[in-house]
Amino acid sequence: MQIYDYIVVGAGSSGCPVARGLSDDPRNNVLLIEAGPASDRFWVNTPAGMGKLYFNKSLNWSFRTSPMEKLQGRRMYWPRGKLLGGSSSINGMVFIRGHQKDFDGWRALGNPGWGYEDVLPYFKKMEHFERGGDEYRGANGPLWISDPVVKEKSSYDFIEAANRIGIPVTEDMNGALHDGVGFMQHNIQDGQRMSTYRAFIEPVIERPNLTVRTGCELQRVLFEGRTAVGIEVLKSGRLERIYAAREVILSAGSLKTPQMLMLSGIGPRAELEKHAIPEVLNSPGVGQNLQDHFYIHTAFRCTPDSSYNANLVGLRKYWEGFRYLMTRKGYLALGSSQVAAFVKSSPDEDYADLQISFRPMTFQYFPDGTVDVEKHPGLGVSVYQLRPSTTGTVTLRSTNPSDPADYTPNFLSSDYDINAVISGVRWIRKIMNSEPIKSRVVSEELPGPHIRTDEDIYNYLVETGNSAHHQGGTCKMGNDAMAVVDERLRVRGIERLRVVDASIMPFITSGNTNAPSIMIGVKAADLIREDAMARRASSSPVETVG
C-alpha cells in the first residue's frame, strides 16, 4: 500500500510551491504527482520557445471551450500546461501580482487572512527580485524575477506616449504603484524560464521526504464517508491507489480541479445525478464562477528600427540562436510582452480595469498549429478586461477523466463587459496616435482604419476576441452558499481535502494570474502546516465511492 502524509495533485504554478513548503518539514512525507512529463527541454527553458509550446499536445492539455453563443459559435482554444511546472512552463512568464484592492476585495468577501497586507509577506517570501528587496519586494526567495534583458526604444516611446496622455509612469507595478505604465517583469533567470518546478522543486528534488511522479493522471479522490483518504491515478495504462495519512491537495488548475471534484462525487447535485456519479457532497459552487480575462489584439506596421521581428526571421534568427546559446541574452531571452499600462475603462471605476500590453514584435498563426514571427516590422498591442461582470461554468462532458470538461465562459454577455473592452481598443489607439510612438507607426493593421464606430469595434470583438488564458474562480473561497473552500482552502463539508490553485480566487486578479497562483501555493503550505492534522490509521481504508 502506497501511503504519504500529503498528496499534491498537479505540479503546476500552485502545486510546486505547496509541495516545497510541506516538504520543508522533514517530518512530512510528500508526494507530488503530475499528469504530464518532465519539463527539462530546450524550448521549455528558452523564453522565446513559448510559441512552440502553444499547440504542443504532448506538453499542453489543448482545451477548447464549448461553442460561444455571443461569439458566432466559435470554440476558443485554451492551452494549459501538462508537464512539470504546469502552465508556468509554457506561459509568457509575465509576473504581475495584481492590484492591492484585489486582495482586500477577497478579504471583504469573508476571507480573513487574504487582504493585501496578509498576502504581501508571501509575495516577498517567494521571490528573488533582481533589483533587490524593499518594503514591497523580496530578494531571498526561490523564484527569480527580472526586468527585460533587452528594452527596445519603441517600448520607451510607448511609455512616454502613454504618460503624455495622463497615464502615470510606474517603475515597479508590483510595488507601490500598480495603476500606471511601465516595463513588465518576468520569471526569467539568466536568460532561462524560471517555472515553479525549476524554482521550488528542482533545488530540493533529492529530499528523502519528497517524491515527484510524472505521467500520473488523476481519476478520482477516494473517501471514507466525507473524509478524503487518497487518490486513484492512471499510470502507464494501469490504475493505482495511493493513500494520504494527512491530506489530499488538489492543485490541478481552474479547469481540471472542478472536474476532478465532480468525478469524485463533490459538486452540484444535478450535475452528479446527470452523470450517475454517487454523491459524496452536494457542493453547488463547484465549476461555477468561471472567470477569465477577455483579450483583444491589435497590430501596427512600423518602421524597421521599431520592431525586432527582423532579428527572428531569415538568416538573422540563426545569429540570434547562436548569441543566445553563447550568452543566454538577446531576443530569445525575452518574455511575451515588454510594457503594460493599467487604465480605467470609465472614470466611474475604482481602479484600473483594463490592462494594455505592448510588445515590439508580432506573431502569425498557421493552420497546422505552428506559430512564427511575422517577416515585416510590427508592433503588437493587446487589451484585457480585468474585472468581468459575467461568469461561466465548468461542467462534465462524461465520466471519463481523460475527456475534457465543458467550458462555457459566457464572454461578452453583458453591456458592461462590452463597453469596457471597446474602451480598451480606444485607449490603444489613443496611445498609438500620441508622440513619440506615433512617429514609429506606418499603419494600423488590426483592427484596421475601417473599424471606427462602437458597432464596428463590437463586431471585431465578436469575430476575433480571445482568452488571455487567465482562468480562475471555479472553486471559490468564501462563506456563502456557493463557496467551495473556506479561508484555509479546506473543501467545505469534507475532511482532509483542500484546493490550492487559481480556482479558489473569489474573483480573478488585475493582471496576469500566474504570480498570485504561486502566492496561493506558498501561503497554503503555511496554512496546512499550521493545521497539522494527525495522521490517519493506515490500515484497510474503506471507500464509499465505487
XYZ file of C-alpha atoms in Angstrom:
546
model
C 0.000 0.000 0.000
C 1.386 3.413 -1.034
C 0.920 5.917 1.793
C 2.179 9.503 2.084
C 1.344 12.209 4.593
C 0.345 14.651 1.872
C -0.572 14.048 -1.760
C -0.396 17.113 -4.019
C -2.167 16.607 -7.350
C -0.726 18.839 -10.072
C 2.888 20.058 -10.285
C 1.970 23.483 -11.612
C 2.029 27.099 -10.515
C 0.461 26.370 -7.115
C 1.256 22.685 -6.666
C 5.041 23.031 -6.776
C 5.264 25.718 -4.087
C 2.815 23.923 -1.778
C 4.761 20.656 -2.129
C 8.026 22.507 -1.475
C 6.614 24.208 1.616
C 5.225 20.972 3.071
C 8.482 19.119 2.464
C 10.411 21.872 4.273
C 9.360 19.989 7.402
C 11.388 16.742 7.343
C 8.663 15.041 9.373
C 6.276 15.301 6.401
C 6.317 12.703 3.646
C 5.068 14.424 0.495
C 4.024 13.072 -2.909
C 3.709 15.452 -5.871
C 2.081 13.959 -8.970
C 1.800 15.359 -12.482
C -0.203 14.034 -15.422
C 2.366 15.223 -17.960
C 6.072 14.546 -18.483
C 9.274 16.150 -17.235
C 9.979 19.711 -18.361
C 13.734 19.741 -18.967
C 13.584 20.586 -22.664
C 15.340 23.297 -24.619
C 12.231 25.111 -25.851
C 10.617 24.934 -22.398
C 13.660 26.526 -20.772
C 14.154 29.098 -23.544
C 11.795 32.083 -23.108
C 11.226 32.541 -26.849
C 10.180 28.898 -27.084
C 6.711 29.691 -25.763
C 5.398 29.964 -29.330
C 6.470 26.375 -29.981
C 4.616 25.201 -26.854
C 1.312 26.893 -27.624
C -0.090 23.958 -29.607
C 2.247 21.203 -28.375
C -0.185 18.436 -27.415
C 2.387 16.379 -25.533
C 3.036 19.292 -23.131
C -0.335 21.012 -23.300
C -3.895 19.956 -22.440
C -5.045 21.941 -25.509
C -8.556 22.538 -24.216
C -11.334 24.187 -26.210
C -14.445 25.893 -24.963
C -17.959 24.909 -25.889
C -19.378 26.945 -28.814
C -19.857 30.505 -27.593
C -23.245 31.995 -28.358
C -22.101 35.618 -28.261
C -19.023 34.964 -30.407
C -20.618 33.447 -33.512
C -20.484 29.927 -32.098
C -16.688 29.912 -32.006
C -14.858 27.390 -29.847
C -11.970 29.195 -28.193
C -8.601 27.480 -27.724
C -7.429 27.314 -24.098
C -3.860 25.983 -23.677
C -2.910 24.700 -20.214
C 0.435 23.231 -19.209
C 0.669 19.449 -18.951
C 4.206 18.942 -17.626
C 6.248 19.671 -14.537
C 5.701 23.336 -13.770
C 2.239 23.270 -15.354
C 1.286 26.459 -17.149
C 4.328 28.230 -15.660
C 6.348 26.047 -18.065
C 4.505 27.188 -21.221
C 3.255 30.717 -20.487
C 4.658 34.148 -21.361
C 6.470 34.402 -17.983
C 4.855 37.759 -17.132
C 4.961 38.447 -13.389
C 2.183 40.726 -12.146
C 0.830 40.325 -8.636
C -2.410 42.233 -9.123
C -3.782 45.369 -7.502
C -3.753 45.757 -3.737
C -7.537 46.233 -3.821
C -7.978 42.813 -5.428
C -6.813 41.089 -2.275
C -8.627 43.498 0.016
C -11.704 42.611 -2.013
C -11.126 38.905 -1.353
C -10.937 39.606 2.366
C -14.087 41.755 2.270
C -15.995 38.793 0.814
C -15.472 36.840 4.017
C -11.927 35.539 3.651
C -9.827 36.695 6.617
C -6.110 36.403 6.020
C -6.322 37.235 2.294
C -6.106 41.049 2.300
C -3.113 42.742 0.698
C -1.292 43.188 3.994
C -1.822 39.453 4.629
C -0.537 38.182 1.260
C 2.316 40.679 0.771
C 4.668 38.697 3.060
C 4.092 35.622 0.899
C 4.804 37.505 -2.321
C 8.037 38.738 -0.756
C 8.888 35.313 0.631
C 8.572 33.557 -2.713
C 10.565 35.931 -4.928
C 14.116 36.929 -5.653
C 13.707 40.307 -7.339
C 16.881 41.091 -9.225
C 16.793 44.781 -8.223
C 16.809 43.800 -4.555
C 14.300 43.790 -1.734
C 12.423 46.679 -0.161
C 9.102 47.362 1.582
C 7.246 45.646 -1.251
C 9.740 43.264 -2.823
C 11.594 40.162 -1.712
C 15.187 39.229 -2.545
C 15.752 35.868 -0.867
C 13.045 33.648 -2.318
C 13.391 30.791 -4.819
C 11.526 32.436 -7.744
C 13.749 34.756 -9.778
C 12.019 37.891 -11.103
C 13.815 40.045 -13.658
C 13.401 43.034 -15.938
C 13.606 42.524 -19.728
C 17.211 41.871 -20.750
C 16.589 43.965 -23.896
C 14.465 47.113 -23.684
C 13.557 48.414 -27.106
C 13.434 52.123 -27.939
C 9.877 51.692 -29.142
C 8.929 50.387 -25.694
C 10.306 53.548 -24.098
C 8.347 55.592 -26.657
C 5.141 53.706 -25.832
C 5.642 54.531 -22.144
C 6.324 58.178 -22.946
C 3.262 58.420 -25.223
C 1.039 56.921 -22.528
C 2.450 59.307 -19.964
C 1.805 62.329 -22.189
C -1.911 61.482 -22.242
C -2.110 61.227 -18.483
C -1.078 57.679 -17.508
C 1.481 57.856 -14.679
C 4.773 56.012 -15.090
C 5.444 53.243 -12.587
C 8.923 51.892 -12.071
C 7.544 48.771 -10.392
C 3.940 47.704 -10.992
C 4.442 45.063 -8.292
C 5.438 47.731 -5.805
C 3.773 50.892 -4.541
C 2.070 51.915 -7.822
C 0.200 49.289 -9.828
C -2.017 51.523 -11.970
C 0.240 53.179 -14.482
C 2.541 52.348 -17.388
C 5.955 50.722 -17.235
C 8.132 47.766 -18.102
C 6.850 44.356 -17.116
C 8.824 41.856 -15.091
C 9.222 38.161 -15.871
C 10.102 34.936 -14.102
C 13.338 34.558 -16.071
C 16.808 33.938 -14.639
C 19.995 34.230 -16.680
C 18.015 34.030 -19.895
C 16.061 30.906 -18.950
C 12.457 30.353 -17.927
C 12.029 30.045 -14.192
C 9.000 27.776 -13.892
C 7.658 26.840 -10.475
C 9.191 23.393 -10.894
C 12.655 24.844 -11.513
C 12.274 27.394 -8.722
C 10.634 25.349 -5.975
C 11.154 21.638 -6.627
C 14.323 21.105 -8.639
C 16.625 22.551 -5.926
C 15.210 20.125 -3.320
C 14.483 17.103 -5.526
C 16.890 14.949 -3.530
C 14.976 15.369 -0.287
C 14.142 11.919 1.075
C 10.686 13.117 2.171
C 9.668 14.412 -1.286
C 8.575 12.138 -4.149
C 7.754 13.505 -7.610
C 5.962 11.269 -10.113
C 5.092 12.155 -13.705
C 2.629 10.525 -16.097
C 0.053 10.027 -13.310
C -3.392 11.186 -14.382
C -5.857 11.606 -11.533
C -9.045 9.566 -11.893
C -10.762 10.428 -8.621
C -10.304 11.195 -4.953
C -11.005 8.280 -2.571
C -13.182 8.748 0.502
C -14.228 7.185 3.762
C -17.585 8.838 4.215
C -16.770 12.522 3.838
C -13.083 12.165 4.623
C -10.551 12.132 1.772
C -8.229 9.159 2.219
C -6.304 9.046 -1.059
C -6.461 9.139 -4.834
C -6.725 6.826 -7.808
C -4.426 7.552 -10.752
C -3.862 6.129 -14.202
C -0.184 5.356 -14.757
C 1.028 3.653 -17.956
C -2.433 2.235 -18.574
C -2.827 0.809 -15.061
C -4.899 2.091 -12.141
C -3.055 2.731 -8.890
C -4.385 3.775 -5.499
C -2.306 5.985 -3.270
C -3.335 6.910 0.252
C -2.853 10.084 2.286
C -2.280 9.819 6.019
C -2.978 13.531 6.452
C -4.432 15.391 3.455
C -5.105 15.356 -0.273
C -4.415 18.688 -2.001
C -5.888 19.377 -5.448
C -3.724 21.786 -7.460
C -4.794 20.729 -10.932
C -5.853 24.202 -12.028
C -9.118 26.059 -12.555
C -10.250 23.765 -15.364
C -9.184 20.338 -14.075
C -9.746 20.733 -10.320
C -13.547 21.246 -10.503
C -13.781 18.377 -12.996
C -11.903 16.085 -10.611
C -14.083 17.110 -7.672
C -17.239 16.326 -9.606
C -15.918 12.978 -10.844
C -15.135 12.187 -7.206
C -18.695 12.953 -6.085
C -18.347 16.575 -4.921
C -20.318 19.091 -6.942
C -23.770 20.375 -7.850
C -26.298 17.602 -7.200
C -27.938 17.983 -10.606
C -24.568 17.597 -12.356
C -23.697 14.472 -10.357
C -27.121 12.939 -10.997
C -26.906 13.731 -14.712
C -23.812 11.521 -14.955
C -24.897 8.925 -12.342
C -21.970 9.782 -10.052
C -22.528 8.700 -6.424
C -22.800 11.830 -4.310
C -20.273 12.437 -1.560
C -21.291 16.073 -1.075
C -23.722 18.422 -2.772
C -21.462 21.446 -3.344
C -23.325 23.751 -5.763
C -20.376 26.093 -6.359
C -18.034 23.515 -7.904
C -17.439 24.503 -11.526
C -19.364 27.764 -11.199
C -17.925 31.306 -11.140
C -15.570 30.630 -14.081
C -13.777 33.868 -14.901
C -11.178 34.839 -17.456
C -9.694 37.972 -18.976
C -11.213 38.605 -22.405
C -8.430 39.565 -24.790
C -8.356 41.729 -27.919
C -5.278 42.009 -30.116
C -4.298 44.931 -32.306
C -1.294 45.223 -34.612
C 0.567 48.044 -36.330
C 3.030 48.143 -39.197
C 6.016 50.184 -38.088
C 9.402 51.497 -39.101
C 12.138 48.811 -39.260
C 14.009 50.123 -36.217
C 10.864 49.903 -34.050
C 10.405 46.105 -34.079
C 12.668 43.131 -33.538
C 10.755 40.891 -35.960
C 13.630 41.036 -38.432
C 16.009 39.587 -35.851
C 13.931 36.416 -35.532
C 13.371 35.547 -39.207
C 15.619 34.593 -42.121
C 19.353 34.303 -41.555
C 19.289 36.654 -38.580
C 17.415 34.149 -36.449
C 20.429 31.810 -36.632
C 22.649 34.575 -35.340
C 20.180 35.202 -32.524
C 20.195 31.497 -31.756
C 23.995 31.458 -31.610
C 24.005 34.609 -29.489
C 21.545 33.032 -27.071
C 23.475 29.773 -26.777
C 26.698 31.669 -26.075
C 25.391 34.367 -23.737
C 21.794 33.490 -22.693
C 20.936 37.027 -23.796
C 19.278 38.679 -26.751
C 15.773 38.406 -28.126
C 15.401 34.700 -27.359
C 15.732 35.586 -23.654
C 12.644 37.825 -23.586
C 9.167 37.178 -22.188
C 5.957 37.639 -24.121
C 5.424 41.398 -23.587
C 7.616 44.340 -22.633
C 5.298 47.011 -21.299
C 1.924 47.184 -19.556
C -0.433 50.092 -18.971
C -3.214 49.764 -16.401
C -6.080 52.167 -17.095
C -9.774 52.662 -16.327
C -12.441 51.955 -18.923
C -14.561 54.654 -17.252
C -13.938 57.368 -14.654
C -16.506 55.567 -12.501
C -14.142 52.636 -11.918
C -12.499 52.485 -8.507
C -9.188 51.346 -10.014
C -7.869 50.197 -13.372
C -9.995 47.532 -15.036
C -8.029 47.320 -18.295
C -4.519 46.009 -18.949
C -2.869 47.118 -22.173
C 0.188 45.074 -23.134
C 2.779 46.233 -25.668
C 5.382 44.156 -27.481
C 7.769 45.351 -30.244
C 7.087 42.254 -32.335
C 4.207 40.342 -33.921
C 3.312 36.680 -34.449
C 1.444 34.849 -37.166
C -0.524 31.623 -36.612
C -0.727 28.909 -39.270
C -3.496 26.336 -39.892
C -1.181 23.452 -38.955
C -0.843 24.866 -35.430
C 2.619 26.390 -35.786
C 3.414 29.905 -34.630
C 6.097 32.102 -36.136
C 7.311 35.675 -36.097
C 5.996 37.885 -38.892
C 8.514 38.962 -41.506
C 7.532 42.616 -41.745
C 8.193 45.045 -38.856
C 5.264 45.077 -36.469
C 4.118 46.234 -33.046
C 1.591 44.177 -31.124
C -0.740 45.785 -28.588
C -3.449 43.922 -26.701
C -6.005 44.755 -24.046
C -7.568 42.563 -21.344
C -10.712 43.332 -19.380
C -9.614 42.708 -15.802
C -12.917 42.587 -13.902
C -15.600 40.872 -15.998
C -19.151 41.148 -14.688
C -20.255 37.782 -16.072
C -19.120 34.322 -15.109
C -19.146 30.945 -16.804
C -19.145 27.282 -15.873
C -17.137 24.091 -15.954
C -19.432 21.073 -16.350
C -18.834 17.423 -17.137
C -18.908 16.041 -20.647
C -18.583 12.443 -19.463
C -17.375 10.367 -16.526
C -14.082 9.619 -18.278
C -11.375 11.666 -16.514
C -9.391 11.851 -19.762
C -12.243 13.630 -21.548
C -12.050 17.413 -21.256
C -14.884 19.054 -19.382
C -17.267 21.527 -20.994
C -16.036 25.096 -20.589
C -18.610 27.851 -21.063
C -17.029 31.264 -20.397
C -20.027 33.483 -21.368
C -17.800 36.204 -22.764
C -19.471 39.469 -23.892
C -22.736 38.588 -22.166
C -23.187 41.997 -20.546
C -23.172 45.555 -21.823
C -20.736 46.434 -19.036
C -18.122 43.991 -20.351
C -18.666 45.012 -23.964
C -18.322 48.721 -23.217
C -15.177 48.113 -21.163
C -13.416 46.255 -23.977
C -14.490 48.810 -26.584
C -12.973 51.458 -24.312
C -9.778 49.391 -24.232
C -9.472 49.445 -28.032
C -9.951 53.199 -27.992
C -7.267 53.527 -25.297
C -4.823 51.625 -27.533
C -5.498 53.932 -30.454
C -5.170 56.992 -28.258
C -1.726 55.903 -27.085
C -0.524 54.750 -30.510
C -1.616 58.059 -32.033
C 0.386 60.027 -29.480
C 4.017 61.004 -29.823
C 6.644 59.694 -29.694
C 5.263 56.229 -30.576
C 3.087 57.720 -33.334
C 6.185 58.521 -35.412
C 7.082 54.827 -35.442
C 3.705 53.692 -36.787
C 3.287 53.241 -40.546
C -0.287 51.946 -40.454
C -2.831 50.210 -38.255
C -3.196 46.623 -39.459
C -5.644 45.308 -36.848
C -8.442 46.072 -36.434
C -7.712 48.500 -39.267
C -8.767 52.075 -40.067
C -12.145 50.937 -41.416
C -13.171 49.871 -37.899
C -14.351 53.154 -36.393
C -17.715 53.074 -34.618
C -18.591 51.249 -31.409
C -20.618 48.831 -33.507
C -17.610 48.195 -35.762
C -15.406 47.529 -32.748
C -18.032 45.271 -31.172
C -18.157 43.171 -34.344
C -14.354 42.946 -34.264
C -14.549 41.673 -30.678
C -17.080 39.050 -31.674
C -15.036 37.877 -34.656
C -11.539 37.900 -33.154
C -11.749 38.199 -29.356
C -9.846 35.574 -27.436
C -8.841 34.453 -23.971
C -5.853 35.766 -22.060
C -5.654 32.248 -20.550
C -6.165 33.567 -17.016
C -8.971 31.269 -15.903
C -9.902 31.212 -12.224
C -12.665 31.164 -9.653
C -14.221 27.737 -10.270
C -13.884 26.525 -6.631
C -14.138 29.882 -4.979
C -13.115 30.714 -1.439
C -15.724 32.225 0.867
C -18.506 31.590 3.342
C -21.615 31.902 1.166
C -23.705 29.066 -0.266
C -21.614 28.909 -3.459
C -18.223 28.840 -1.710
C -16.343 25.581 -2.267
C -13.451 26.193 0.143
C -13.043 28.206 3.326
C -10.342 30.789 4.010
C -7.902 27.991 4.862
C -8.650 26.367 1.478
C -10.376 23.346 3.065
C -13.207 21.943 0.966
C -16.346 22.828 2.893
C -18.133 19.774 4.258
C -15.175 17.449 3.593
C -12.330 16.444 5.877
C -8.674 16.264 4.791
C -9.193 17.730 1.320
C -8.044 21.149 0.118
C -7.958 23.047 -3.158
C -4.810 25.080 -3.806
C -4.760 26.820 -7.181
C -6.362 29.739 -9.055
C -9.782 28.124 -8.820
C -10.074 29.386 -5.211
C -9.976 33.051 -6.285
C -13.312 34.718 -5.437
C -12.606 36.894 -8.466
C -9.532 36.947 -10.674
C -6.800 39.486 -10.103
C -5.957 42.622 -12.095
C -3.202 41.272 -14.304
C -1.658 38.014 -15.422
C -2.706 35.407 -12.864
C 0.435 33.275 -12.588
C 2.061 35.324 -9.796
C -0.979 35.209 -7.467
C -1.388 31.492 -8.234
C 2.153 30.915 -6.985
C 1.449 33.014 -3.896
C -1.616 30.865 -3.161
C 0.622 27.782 -3.137
C 3.207 29.383 -0.862
C 0.580 30.595 1.598
C -1.302 27.290 1.503
C 1.789 25.391 2.637
C 1.890 27.513 5.773
C -1.838 27.050 6.395
C -1.593 23.264 6.053
C 1.441 23.034 8.294
C -0.217 25.242 10.914
C -3.287 22.978 10.897
C -1.084 19.836 11.067
C -3.777 17.189 11.134
C -2.947 13.963 12.942
C -2.108 11.002 10.727
C -4.949 8.636 9.990
C -4.624 4.979 10.862
C -3.058 3.389 7.789
C -4.807 0.041 7.803
C -7.574 -1.020 5.390
C -9.221 2.196 4.183
C -12.897 1.671 3.332
C -14.154 3.609 0.316
C -17.665 4.874 -0.172
C -17.137 5.619 -3.872
C -17.116 2.547 -6.101
